[in-house]
């Protein structure tokens, strides 16, 4: 049978801190007193006969020791039986899943060797497990890189994660340099052992940067402010003093509109294996040149943002077989017809809406092609803005001929989503219905209203394409929630309770008419732990 050993240095140990390891000092008389709490079994499962044995193993502790144990579960004392004559070992029964807190007092020892508190998690029978990620970003007053670590959490019971220690890291001062000296740049450091614990920095005009990093290899993305091509260094050591960039390789091409006429003033950028190229703007003949670091057999994404007044969608095409030694030929689909919304009126209840802001959005499956040795179809994203005049009439605004949507802002926070079908003609009117009120309530698992719970209404579909922000609503004392939603808009409902009386709940894709009158939050599991920096400082 496996045992779980939790070592606690009792000298200077603070009562109430759950810890797998705690550094202490000595009492001035030599080696620190040291006690290891040994749990058997290591990962117990709750049951009427589940018995957990805890043993105190002492090191460098002189004198006759007196062990005094206390075990608590959910605030209630759990009975223990002594398994050794000197009381250094106890047994207790764990019929229920959750966190069992074990407290040990020792008397008959010198100095601060007094007590220790350690928790053990007892699983629910048949519990499912899920891997969760803990991300800690220290406050600015603490010089340390972010912490990323994963925990396996089992359902059916709360759990203690123990102590998570932030490594203070090391201060690095790399120089970003190119052929002509220092290069100002944006830097993103991602440790290979925890790639999401990203540290960002900027190199100044001389190329000098400063960052606090974990002492391990990093992937570094370097995006020069101008001139040199962005580059990723896959395995960079913080002990290195240099980050070297160069001009990269030129990639040329042309952009043509649906009539095969060169398209000037379009912005073009490549993404090669996740690393961007420089950004270029097409000239009068539609040509452009970007600089990039080429990578064989890498996925290449070509992105084109047309000029605002063109009425064309943004293009995006990805392929692993583009030959970037050949010029890129980017062509909008010849069947892509454009319509002019000039004269279309924005109405609400047959009344013109003066100065209404309209964002035309939509997705086109095949809006063009990109060819470089091989061809790839380019998807299109429409996002074209217009503002009505005081009489509610739109100015000349070109949009693609397609089934689109118009997100209409009547006033701040007053929105509507209208279908905009321009496949055959331009509609005379765009109707912006009034906002739709909703009333719902958030309840705990026993149907008690959760005052102070929060509902985030996150726009999806057309609203998301128009970059409409989420609505953040707090429940009243009875758990009641009222809000107004854009007519025709779709939302994800994300409930959470800051007080932890219920677990978060996500309800996908709702319109105002399909929001239910009540939502019950699932039972919440409490997952808690402690944070330290450098093994000694409480964070």
Short mmCIF file of C-alpha atoms in Angstrom, two decimals:
data_model
loop_
_atom_site.label_atom_id
_atom_site.label_comp_id
_atom_site.label_asym_id
_atom_site.label_seq_id
_atom_site.Cartn_x
_atom_site.Cartn_y
_atom_site.Cartn_z
CA UNK A 1 0.00 0.00 0.00
CA UNK A 2 1.32 3.47 -0.93
CA UNK A 3 1.87 6.10 1.71
CA UNK A 4 1.83 9.87 1.42
CA UNK A 5 4.69 11.61 3.21
CA UNK A 6 4.24 15.27 4.09
CA UNK A 7 7.35 16.78 5.60
CA UNK A 8 6.93 19.72 7.93
CA UNK A 9 9.72 21.64 9.61
CA UNK A 10 8.19 22.45 12.94
CA UNK A 11 10.64 25.17 13.94
CA UNK A 12 8.85 28.43 13.17
CA UNK A 13 5.93 26.59 11.55
CA UNK A 14 2.78 28.68 11.31
CA UNK A 15 -0.39 27.03 12.52
CA UNK A 16 -3.18 26.78 9.96
CA UNK A 17 -1.02 26.55 6.82
CA UNK A 18 -1.57 23.52 4.62
CA UNK A 19 1.82 22.59 3.22
CA UNK A 20 3.63 19.77 1.52
CA UNK A 21 6.95 21.32 2.45
CA UNK A 22 7.67 24.13 4.86
CA UNK A 23 11.11 25.58 5.51
CA UNK A 24 11.86 26.33 9.14
CA UNK A 25 14.83 27.31 11.19
CA UNK A 26 16.39 25.78 14.23
CA UNK A 27 15.98 26.72 17.85
CA UNK A 28 19.52 28.01 18.17
CA UNK A 29 20.73 24.66 19.39
CA UNK A 30 21.78 23.04 16.11
CA UNK A 31 19.77 21.14 13.50
CA UNK A 32 16.09 22.15 13.04
CA UNK A 33 13.50 19.87 14.52
CA UNK A 34 11.75 18.00 11.74
CA UNK A 35 8.58 15.95 11.62
CA UNK A 36 7.21 14.03 8.65
CA UNK A 37 3.51 13.19 8.62
CA UNK A 38 2.97 9.93 6.78
CA UNK A 39 -0.52 9.10 5.47
CA UNK A 40 -1.58 5.58 4.63
CA UNK A 41 -3.30 5.12 2.19
CA UNK A 42 -1.95 7.88 -0.02
CA UNK A 43 -5.18 8.51 -1.96
CA UNK A 44 -8.04 7.30 0.21
CA UNK A 45 -11.57 6.81 -1.06
CA UNK A 46 -14.40 7.59 1.33
CA UNK A 47 -16.40 4.71 2.78
CA UNK A 48 -17.90 3.49 6.06
CA UNK A 49 -14.79 1.42 6.79
CA UNK A 50 -12.14 3.66 5.23
CA UNK A 51 -9.43 4.12 7.82
CA UNK A 52 -6.51 6.50 7.44
CA UNK A 53 -3.37 6.12 9.50
CA UNK A 54 -1.20 9.15 10.23
CA UNK A 55 2.30 8.67 11.58
CA UNK A 56 4.62 11.34 12.97
CA UNK A 57 8.24 10.55 12.13
CA UNK A 58 10.64 12.82 14.02
CA UNK A 59 14.20 13.79 13.18
CA UNK A 60 16.65 15.78 15.32
CA UNK A 61 14.11 16.21 18.10
CA UNK A 62 15.61 15.63 21.58
CA UNK A 63 13.69 14.80 24.72
CA UNK A 64 10.53 12.83 25.49
CA UNK A 65 7.79 13.87 23.07
CA UNK A 66 4.12 14.22 23.84
CA UNK A 67 1.89 13.97 20.72
CA UNK A 68 -1.51 15.58 20.77
CA UNK A 69 -3.67 15.04 17.67
CA UNK A 70 -6.81 16.69 16.37
CA UNK A 71 -8.61 15.77 13.13
CA UNK A 72 -11.45 17.88 11.74
CA UNK A 73 -13.86 17.45 8.84
CA UNK A 74 -16.26 20.23 7.76
CA UNK A 75 -15.69 21.97 11.09
CA UNK A 76 -16.47 18.87 13.15
CA UNK A 77 -13.94 16.97 15.22
CA UNK A 78 -13.25 13.42 14.03
CA UNK A 79 -12.39 10.80 16.61
CA UNK A 80 -8.94 9.18 16.54
CA UNK A 81 -7.53 6.00 18.01
CA UNK A 82 -3.89 5.59 18.93
CA UNK A 83 -2.02 3.02 16.85
CA UNK A 84 1.24 3.30 18.82
CA UNK A 85 1.83 3.27 22.53
CA UNK A 86 3.71 6.57 22.44
CA UNK A 87 0.80 8.22 20.53
CA UNK A 88 3.03 8.96 17.52
CA UNK A 89 0.55 7.23 15.24
CA UNK A 90 -3.23 7.56 15.00
CA UNK A 91 -6.08 6.13 12.95
CA UNK A 92 -9.32 7.84 11.95
CA UNK A 93 -12.30 6.80 9.84
CA UNK A 94 -13.22 8.81 6.71
CA UNK A 95 -16.77 7.86 5.72
CA UNK A 96 -17.40 11.08 3.78
CA UNK A 97 -15.40 12.56 0.87
CA UNK A 98 -13.68 15.90 1.29
CA UNK A 99 -10.82 17.56 3.16
CA UNK A 100 -9.68 16.15 6.49
CA UNK A 101 -7.48 18.56 8.44
CA UNK A 102 -4.90 16.94 10.71
CA UNK A 103 -3.45 19.05 13.51
CA UNK A 104 -0.51 17.87 15.61
CA UNK A 105 0.75 19.53 18.80
CA UNK A 106 4.06 18.38 20.23
CA UNK A 107 5.18 19.20 23.73
CA UNK A 108 8.41 18.32 25.46
CA UNK A 109 10.48 19.83 22.64
CA UNK A 110 12.54 23.03 22.63
CA UNK A 111 11.83 26.42 21.12
CA UNK A 112 9.19 26.85 18.43
CA UNK A 113 8.65 23.15 17.70
CA UNK A 114 5.00 23.27 18.68
CA UNK A 115 2.45 22.41 16.01
CA UNK A 116 1.73 21.40 12.45
CA UNK A 117 -1.39 21.46 10.27
CA UNK A 118 -1.72 19.27 7.17
CA UNK A 119 -4.75 18.29 5.07
CA UNK A 120 -5.48 15.12 3.16
CA UNK A 121 -8.07 14.84 0.40
CA UNK A 122 -10.48 11.90 0.54
CA UNK A 123 -12.09 11.09 -2.80
CA UNK A 124 -15.73 10.28 -3.46
CA UNK A 125 -16.32 6.70 -4.64
CA UNK A 126 -16.40 6.48 -8.44
CA UNK A 127 -15.49 10.16 -8.83
CA UNK A 128 -14.67 11.43 -12.28
CA UNK A 129 -11.53 13.49 -12.67
CA UNK A 130 -10.59 16.55 -14.68
CA UNK A 131 -7.32 18.36 -15.18
CA UNK A 132 -7.38 22.02 -14.17
CA UNK A 133 -4.77 24.69 -14.69
CA UNK A 134 -3.75 27.13 -11.98
CA UNK A 135 -2.41 30.44 -13.25
CA UNK A 136 -0.89 32.94 -10.82
CA UNK A 137 0.27 36.39 -11.87
CA UNK A 138 2.09 38.02 -8.93
CA UNK A 139 1.37 41.65 -8.02
CA UNK A 140 3.74 44.31 -9.27
CA UNK A 141 5.25 44.57 -5.80
CA UNK A 142 6.56 41.00 -6.08
CA UNK A 143 9.33 40.46 -8.64
CA UNK A 144 8.63 36.97 -9.99
CA UNK A 145 7.45 35.44 -13.27
CA UNK A 146 3.93 33.96 -13.54
CA UNK A 147 3.20 30.47 -12.27
CA UNK A 148 1.45 27.82 -14.37
CA UNK A 149 0.75 24.35 -13.00
CA UNK A 150 -1.91 21.69 -13.39
CA UNK A 151 -3.93 19.78 -10.82
CA UNK A 152 -6.12 16.72 -11.10
CA UNK A 153 -9.43 17.52 -9.40
CA UNK A 154 -11.88 14.74 -8.56
CA UNK A 155 -15.62 15.25 -8.53
CA UNK A 156 -17.89 14.80 -5.55
CA UNK A 157 -15.68 16.40 -2.91
CA UNK A 158 -13.80 19.56 -2.08
CA UNK A 159 -10.01 19.42 -2.23
CA UNK A 160 -6.97 21.20 -0.82
CA UNK A 161 -4.15 21.87 -3.26
CA UNK A 162 -1.53 22.56 -0.60
CA UNK A 163 1.14 25.18 -1.17
CA UNK A 164 2.04 26.46 -4.62
CA UNK A 165 5.42 28.13 -4.71
CA UNK A 166 6.35 30.83 -7.21
CA UNK A 167 9.97 30.70 -8.24
CA UNK A 168 11.39 34.21 -8.06
CA UNK A 169 13.14 33.49 -11.31
CA UNK A 170 16.12 35.38 -12.60
CA UNK A 171 16.45 38.87 -13.99
CA UNK A 172 17.67 38.85 -17.59
CA UNK A 173 18.77 41.75 -19.77
CA UNK A 174 19.03 40.46 -23.35
CA UNK A 175 20.03 42.68 -26.24
CA UNK A 176 17.92 42.45 -29.39
CA UNK A 177 20.32 43.05 -32.24
CA UNK A 178 20.21 43.09 -36.02
CA UNK A 179 22.68 43.72 -38.84
CA UNK A 180 22.82 47.44 -37.97
CA UNK A 181 22.90 47.15 -34.17
CA UNK A 182 20.21 47.27 -31.49
CA UNK A 183 16.59 46.74 -32.57
CA UNK A 184 13.52 47.98 -30.64
CA UNK A 185 11.04 45.13 -30.42
CA UNK A 186 8.16 43.44 -28.63
CA UNK A 187 9.22 40.23 -26.84
CA UNK A 188 7.15 37.30 -25.61
CA UNK A 189 8.92 34.68 -23.49
CA UNK A 190 7.19 31.29 -23.04
CA UNK A 191 8.95 28.74 -20.78
CA UNK A 192 9.09 25.32 -22.40
CA UNK A 193 7.98 23.64 -19.17
CA UNK A 194 4.92 25.92 -18.83
CA UNK A 195 4.24 27.51 -22.23
CA UNK A 196 1.26 29.52 -21.00
CA UNK A 197 3.26 31.30 -18.27
CA UNK A 198 4.10 34.06 -20.72
CA UNK A 199 6.25 37.06 -19.85
CA UNK A 200 6.08 40.09 -22.14
CA UNK A 201 8.66 42.81 -22.51
CA UNK A 202 9.84 45.52 -24.86
CA UNK A 203 13.33 46.26 -26.09
CA UNK A 204 14.08 49.98 -26.13
CA UNK A 205 15.55 51.99 -29.01
CA UNK A 206 18.98 50.53 -28.27
CA UNK A 207 17.61 46.97 -28.29
CA UNK A 208 17.98 46.49 -24.52
CA UNK A 209 15.24 44.55 -22.72
CA UNK A 210 14.60 43.43 -19.16
CA UNK A 211 12.51 40.48 -17.98
CA UNK A 212 12.07 38.26 -14.93
CA UNK A 213 12.06 34.66 -16.15
CA UNK A 214 11.93 31.13 -14.85
CA UNK A 215 15.40 29.50 -14.91
CA UNK A 216 14.69 27.22 -17.87
CA UNK A 217 14.67 27.23 -21.66
CA UNK A 218 12.15 29.52 -23.34
CA UNK A 219 10.51 29.97 -26.71
CA UNK A 220 10.92 33.65 -27.58
CA UNK A 221 8.83 35.55 -30.11
CA UNK A 222 10.56 38.72 -31.30
CA UNK A 223 8.52 41.29 -33.21
CA UNK A 224 10.74 44.23 -34.24
CA UNK A 225 9.04 47.62 -34.30
CA UNK A 226 10.24 48.13 -37.87
CA UNK A 227 12.73 46.85 -40.39
CA UNK A 228 13.68 43.32 -39.36
CA UNK A 229 11.35 40.34 -39.73
CA UNK A 230 9.66 38.85 -36.67
CA UNK A 231 11.30 35.65 -35.49
CA UNK A 232 10.74 32.88 -32.97
CA UNK A 233 13.70 31.32 -31.18
CA UNK A 234 12.50 27.86 -30.22
CA UNK A 235 14.90 27.09 -27.37
CA UNK A 236 16.56 30.13 -25.80
CA UNK A 237 18.45 30.04 -22.52
CA UNK A 238 18.07 32.96 -20.09
CA UNK A 239 21.83 32.79 -19.65
CA UNK A 240 22.21 34.06 -23.22
CA UNK A 241 22.75 37.79 -23.61
CA UNK A 242 21.64 38.14 -27.25
CA UNK A 243 18.47 37.85 -29.33
CA UNK A 244 19.39 38.11 -33.00
CA UNK A 245 17.04 39.15 -35.79
CA UNK A 246 17.58 39.94 -39.46
CA UNK A 247 15.67 41.16 -42.49
CA UNK A 248 14.26 37.70 -43.19
CA UNK A 249 13.28 36.65 -46.70
CA UNK A 250 11.20 38.84 -49.02
CA UNK A 251 7.83 37.42 -50.09
CA UNK A 252 6.18 39.27 -52.96
CA UNK A 253 2.76 39.20 -54.54
CA UNK A 254 -0.21 41.11 -55.90
CA UNK A 255 -3.83 41.59 -54.88
CA UNK A 256 -6.65 41.90 -57.46
CA UNK A 257 -10.30 42.77 -56.92
CA UNK A 258 -13.24 40.75 -58.35
CA UNK A 259 -12.86 42.48 -61.73
CA UNK A 260 -9.17 41.44 -61.77
CA UNK A 261 -8.14 45.08 -61.30
CA UNK A 262 -5.09 45.64 -59.04
CA UNK A 263 -6.24 46.59 -55.53
CA UNK A 264 -4.24 49.42 -53.97
CA UNK A 265 -4.07 50.27 -50.24
CA UNK A 266 -4.84 46.74 -49.04
CA UNK A 267 -2.85 45.48 -46.06
CA UNK A 268 -1.18 42.07 -46.36
CA UNK A 269 0.47 39.94 -43.70
CA UNK A 270 1.58 36.30 -43.48
CA UNK A 271 1.60 33.99 -40.50
CA UNK A 272 4.19 31.21 -40.86
CA UNK A 273 4.03 28.51 -38.20
CA UNK A 274 2.48 31.08 -35.88
CA UNK A 275 5.11 33.77 -36.53
CA UNK A 276 3.94 36.93 -38.31
CA UNK A 277 5.68 38.56 -41.22
CA UNK A 278 6.09 42.29 -41.55
CA UNK A 279 2.94 44.18 -42.61
CA UNK A 280 2.76 45.60 -46.11
CA UNK A 281 0.35 47.86 -47.99
CA UNK A 282 -0.29 47.31 -51.69
CA UNK A 283 0.65 50.09 -54.10
CA UNK A 284 -1.24 51.24 -57.20
CA UNK A 285 -0.43 48.11 -59.22
CA UNK A 286 -1.63 45.88 -56.34
CA UNK A 287 1.87 44.65 -55.51
CA UNK A 288 3.39 44.19 -52.06
CA UNK A 289 6.49 42.82 -50.37
CA UNK A 290 6.61 41.42 -46.84
CA UNK A 291 9.62 40.04 -45.01
CA UNK A 292 9.33 36.78 -43.12
CA UNK A 293 11.35 33.97 -41.60
CA UNK A 294 10.56 30.97 -43.80
CA UNK A 295 10.00 27.51 -42.35
CA UNK A 296 9.77 24.38 -44.45
CA UNK A 297 6.52 22.38 -44.33
CA UNK A 298 4.95 24.95 -42.04
CA UNK A 299 1.36 26.11 -42.25
CA UNK A 300 1.23 29.52 -43.97
CA UNK A 301 -1.76 31.83 -43.48
CA UNK A 302 -2.19 34.77 -45.84
CA UNK A 303 -4.39 37.59 -44.56
CA UNK A 304 -5.63 40.57 -46.57
CA UNK A 305 -7.48 43.58 -45.17
CA UNK A 306 -8.97 45.63 -48.02
CA UNK A 307 -9.29 49.44 -47.93
CA UNK A 308 -12.31 50.62 -45.92
CA UNK A 309 -14.33 51.97 -48.83
CA UNK A 310 -13.82 48.95 -51.10
CA UNK A 311 -16.85 46.98 -49.89
CA UNK A 312 -14.76 43.83 -49.94
CA UNK A 313 -14.37 41.28 -47.15
CA UNK A 314 -11.16 40.47 -45.38
CA UNK A 315 -9.49 37.36 -46.81
CA UNK A 316 -7.75 34.51 -45.04
CA UNK A 317 -6.27 31.39 -46.64
CA UNK A 318 -4.07 28.71 -45.08
CA UNK A 319 -1.95 26.03 -46.75
CA UNK A 320 1.12 23.94 -46.01
CA UNK A 321 2.02 23.71 -49.70
CA UNK A 322 2.47 27.36 -50.68
CA UNK A 323 5.79 27.93 -52.43
CA UNK A 324 6.83 31.30 -51.05
CA UNK A 325 9.71 31.51 -53.49
CA UNK A 326 7.00 32.29 -56.06
CA UNK A 327 4.94 35.52 -56.05
CA UNK A 328 1.61 35.23 -54.23
CA UNK A 329 -1.36 35.82 -56.49
CA UNK A 330 -4.31 36.94 -54.35
CA UNK A 331 -7.59 37.34 -56.20
CA UNK A 332 -11.05 38.12 -54.96
CA UNK A 333 -13.67 35.79 -56.44
CA UNK A 334 -14.99 37.17 -59.76
CA UNK A 335 -18.58 36.41 -58.71
CA UNK A 336 -18.22 38.69 -55.69
CA UNK A 337 -20.65 41.49 -56.57
CA UNK A 338 -20.87 44.63 -54.45
CA UNK A 339 -24.00 46.61 -53.56
CA UNK A 340 -24.29 50.21 -52.40
CA UNK A 341 -26.38 50.93 -49.28
CA UNK A 342 -26.69 54.61 -50.22
CA UNK A 343 -30.26 55.76 -49.46
CA UNK A 344 -31.18 52.84 -47.21
CA UNK A 345 -33.00 54.16 -44.13
CA UNK A 346 -32.61 52.96 -40.55
CA UNK A 347 -36.00 52.80 -38.85
CA UNK A 348 -37.45 51.94 -35.47
CA UNK A 349 -41.22 51.62 -35.31
CA UNK A 350 -41.39 53.38 -38.69
CA UNK A 351 -39.46 56.37 -37.32
CA UNK A 352 -36.03 57.18 -38.84
CA UNK A 353 -33.12 56.72 -36.44
CA UNK A 354 -30.81 59.68 -36.92
CA UNK A 355 -27.07 59.11 -36.59
CA UNK A 356 -27.47 55.36 -36.13
CA UNK A 357 -24.21 53.42 -36.34
CA UNK A 358 -24.40 50.33 -38.56
CA UNK A 359 -21.88 47.52 -38.70
CA UNK A 360 -22.43 45.12 -41.60
CA UNK A 361 -21.00 41.70 -40.78
CA UNK A 362 -20.98 38.24 -42.29
CA UNK A 363 -18.87 35.26 -43.29
CA UNK A 364 -18.26 34.16 -46.88
CA UNK A 365 -17.07 30.61 -47.47
CA UNK A 366 -15.24 31.24 -50.77
CA UNK A 367 -14.40 34.90 -51.24
CA UNK A 368 -11.18 34.47 -53.22
CA UNK A 369 -8.10 32.40 -53.90
CA UNK A 370 -4.42 32.56 -52.98
CA UNK A 371 -1.94 30.95 -55.34
CA UNK A 372 1.78 30.32 -54.86
CA UNK A 373 2.65 27.12 -56.70
CA UNK A 374 -0.62 25.67 -55.35
CA UNK A 375 -3.97 27.38 -54.82
CA UNK A 376 -6.07 27.63 -51.67
CA UNK A 377 -9.58 28.97 -51.23
CA UNK A 378 -9.80 32.09 -49.09
CA UNK A 379 -12.61 32.63 -46.61
CA UNK A 380 -14.04 36.11 -46.29
CA UNK A 381 -15.10 38.10 -43.25
CA UNK A 382 -17.28 41.15 -43.75
CA UNK A 383 -17.00 43.99 -41.24
CA UNK A 384 -17.99 47.29 -42.82
CA UNK A 385 -19.08 50.34 -40.80
CA UNK A 386 -21.42 53.16 -41.78
CA UNK A 387 -23.22 55.97 -39.95
CA UNK A 388 -26.65 57.28 -40.91
CA UNK A 389 -27.27 60.99 -41.26
CA UNK A 390 -29.64 62.96 -39.05
CA UNK A 391 -32.57 61.65 -41.10
CA UNK A 392 -31.54 58.00 -40.63
CA UNK A 393 -30.28 57.59 -44.22
CA UNK A 394 -27.05 55.70 -44.91
CA UNK A 395 -24.37 57.25 -47.12
CA UNK A 396 -22.69 55.45 -50.02
CA UNK A 397 -21.44 52.20 -48.47
CA UNK A 398 -20.35 49.24 -50.57
CA UNK A 399 -21.01 45.76 -49.18
CA UNK A 400 -20.79 42.29 -50.77
CA UNK A 401 -23.82 40.72 -52.37
CA UNK A 402 -24.64 38.06 -49.79
CA UNK A 403 -26.81 37.14 -46.83
CA UNK A 404 -25.37 39.45 -44.18
CA UNK A 405 -26.36 40.99 -40.86
CA UNK A 406 -26.50 44.60 -39.75
CA UNK A 407 -25.72 45.36 -36.12
CA UNK A 408 -27.41 48.69 -35.45
CA UNK A 409 -26.49 50.96 -32.54
CA UNK A 410 -29.36 53.34 -31.90
CA UNK A 411 -27.70 54.78 -28.80
CA UNK A 412 -25.10 53.66 -26.30
CA UNK A 413 -26.19 50.21 -25.10
CA UNK A 414 -29.25 50.19 -27.39
CA UNK A 415 -28.64 47.62 -30.13
CA UNK A 416 -30.49 45.53 -32.68
CA UNK A 417 -29.51 42.88 -35.22
CA UNK A 418 -31.25 43.03 -38.59
CA UNK A 419 -30.95 40.57 -41.47
CA UNK A 420 -29.41 42.22 -44.53
CA UNK A 421 -29.94 40.26 -47.74
CA UNK A 422 -28.15 41.97 -50.62
CA UNK A 423 -28.07 38.98 -52.97
CA UNK A 424 -30.61 40.52 -55.37
CA UNK A 425 -30.87 44.16 -54.35
CA UNK A 426 -30.37 46.63 -51.53
CA UNK A 427 -33.30 46.93 -49.09
CA UNK A 428 -35.01 50.26 -48.79
CA UNK A 429 -35.08 50.05 -44.99
CA UNK A 430 -33.18 48.48 -42.14
CA UNK A 431 -35.51 47.96 -39.20
CA UNK A 432 -34.00 48.16 -35.70
CA UNK A 433 -36.49 46.64 -33.23
CA UNK A 434 -36.43 47.76 -29.62
CA UNK A 435 -34.30 45.90 -27.11
CA UNK A 436 -35.90 42.78 -25.63
CA UNK A 437 -36.23 42.69 -21.83
CA UNK A 438 -35.44 39.43 -20.06
CA UNK A 439 -36.19 38.32 -16.51
CA UNK A 440 -34.58 35.28 -14.98
CA UNK A 441 -33.26 34.13 -11.62
CA UNK A 442 -30.16 32.31 -10.49
CA UNK A 443 -30.69 29.70 -7.77
CA UNK A 444 -28.47 27.41 -5.76
CA UNK A 445 -28.79 23.61 -6.10
CA UNK A 446 -31.59 23.63 -3.50
CA UNK A 447 -33.57 26.34 -5.36
CA UNK A 448 -32.63 29.19 -3.02
CA UNK A 449 -32.07 32.52 -4.75
CA UNK A 450 -28.44 33.63 -4.98
CA UNK A 451 -28.27 37.35 -4.35
CA UNK A 452 -25.03 38.82 -5.66
CA UNK A 453 -24.53 36.09 -8.28
CA UNK A 454 -23.31 37.33 -11.64
CA UNK A 455 -24.53 36.72 -15.18
CA UNK A 456 -22.30 37.60 -18.12
CA UNK A 457 -24.22 37.76 -21.41
CA UNK A 458 -21.49 37.16 -23.98
CA UNK A 459 -22.40 38.09 -27.57
CA UNK A 460 -21.98 35.46 -30.26
CA UNK A 461 -22.67 35.41 -34.00
CA UNK A 462 -23.21 38.81 -35.60
CA UNK A 463 -22.83 40.69 -32.33
CA UNK A 464 -19.45 39.07 -31.71
CA UNK A 465 -18.31 39.85 -35.26
CA UNK A 466 -19.25 43.49 -34.59
CA UNK A 467 -17.13 43.41 -31.38
CA UNK A 468 -20.08 44.17 -29.11
CA UNK A 469 -18.94 43.87 -25.46
CA UNK A 470 -20.49 41.47 -22.96
CA UNK A 471 -23.22 42.54 -20.54
CA UNK A 472 -22.36 42.10 -16.86
CA UNK A 473 -25.40 41.82 -14.57
CA UNK A 474 -25.54 41.19 -10.81
CA UNK A 475 -28.51 39.41 -9.24
CA UNK A 476 -30.65 41.11 -6.62
CA UNK A 477 -31.16 39.78 -3.12
CA UNK A 478 -33.60 37.09 -4.30
CA UNK A 479 -31.38 36.02 -7.19
CA UNK A 480 -33.51 37.89 -9.72
CA UNK A 481 -31.81 39.25 -12.84
CA UNK A 482 -33.21 41.69 -15.38
CA UNK A 483 -31.53 42.91 -18.53
CA UNK A 484 -32.26 44.01 -22.08
CA UNK A 485 -30.85 42.16 -25.09
CA UNK A 486 -30.45 43.17 -28.71
CA UNK A 487 -33.40 41.92 -30.71
CA UNK A 488 -32.08 39.25 -33.07
CA UNK A 489 -28.85 38.91 -31.12
CA UNK A 490 -27.40 35.64 -29.83
CA UNK A 491 -25.64 35.26 -26.48
CA UNK A 492 -23.88 32.73 -24.30
CA UNK A 493 -25.06 32.91 -20.68
CA UNK A 494 -22.27 32.52 -18.14
CA UNK A 495 -23.34 32.37 -14.50
CA UNK A 496 -21.01 32.41 -11.53
CA UNK A 497 -21.35 33.08 -7.83
CA UNK A 498 -18.52 35.04 -6.18
CA UNK A 499 -19.61 33.62 -2.81
CA UNK A 500 -19.12 30.03 -4.00
CA UNK A 501 -22.65 28.88 -3.18
CA UNK A 502 -22.86 27.19 -6.55
CA UNK A 503 -20.51 26.20 -9.35
CA UNK A 504 -20.25 28.17 -12.61
CA UNK A 505 -22.82 27.40 -15.30
CA UNK A 506 -22.59 28.10 -19.06
CA UNK A 507 -25.68 28.06 -21.28
CA UNK A 508 -24.77 28.36 -24.96
CA UNK A 509 -26.53 30.25 -27.75
CA UNK A 510 -29.64 31.97 -26.45
CA UNK A 511 -31.79 34.78 -27.79
CA UNK A 512 -34.06 36.86 -25.57
CA UNK A 513 -37.06 34.60 -26.19
CA UNK A 514 -35.21 31.44 -25.15
CA UNK A 515 -33.81 32.66 -21.83
CA UNK A 516 -35.39 30.51 -19.11
CA UNK A 517 -37.11 31.94 -16.04
CA UNK A 518 -34.68 30.23 -13.64
CA UNK A 519 -31.24 28.65 -13.73
CA UNK A 520 -29.90 26.36 -11.00
CA UNK A 521 -26.17 26.43 -10.43
CA UNK A 522 -24.53 23.02 -9.97
CA UNK A 523 -23.14 21.98 -6.60
CA UNK A 524 -19.82 23.71 -6.03
CA UNK A 525 -16.62 22.02 -4.98
CA UNK A 526 -14.27 24.15 -2.91
CA UNK A 527 -10.71 23.93 -4.18
CA UNK A 528 -8.25 25.93 -2.12
CA UNK A 529 -4.58 26.23 -1.32
CA UNK A 530 -1.84 28.66 -0.38
CA UNK A 531 0.66 30.72 -2.36
CA UNK A 532 4.27 31.41 -1.46
CA UNK A 533 7.19 33.07 -3.22
CA UNK A 534 10.66 31.62 -3.05
CA UNK A 535 9.56 29.05 -0.47
CA UNK A 536 9.43 31.56 2.40
CA UNK A 537 7.28 34.61 1.61
CA UNK A 538 3.50 34.33 1.84
CA UNK A 539 1.99 35.79 -1.33
#
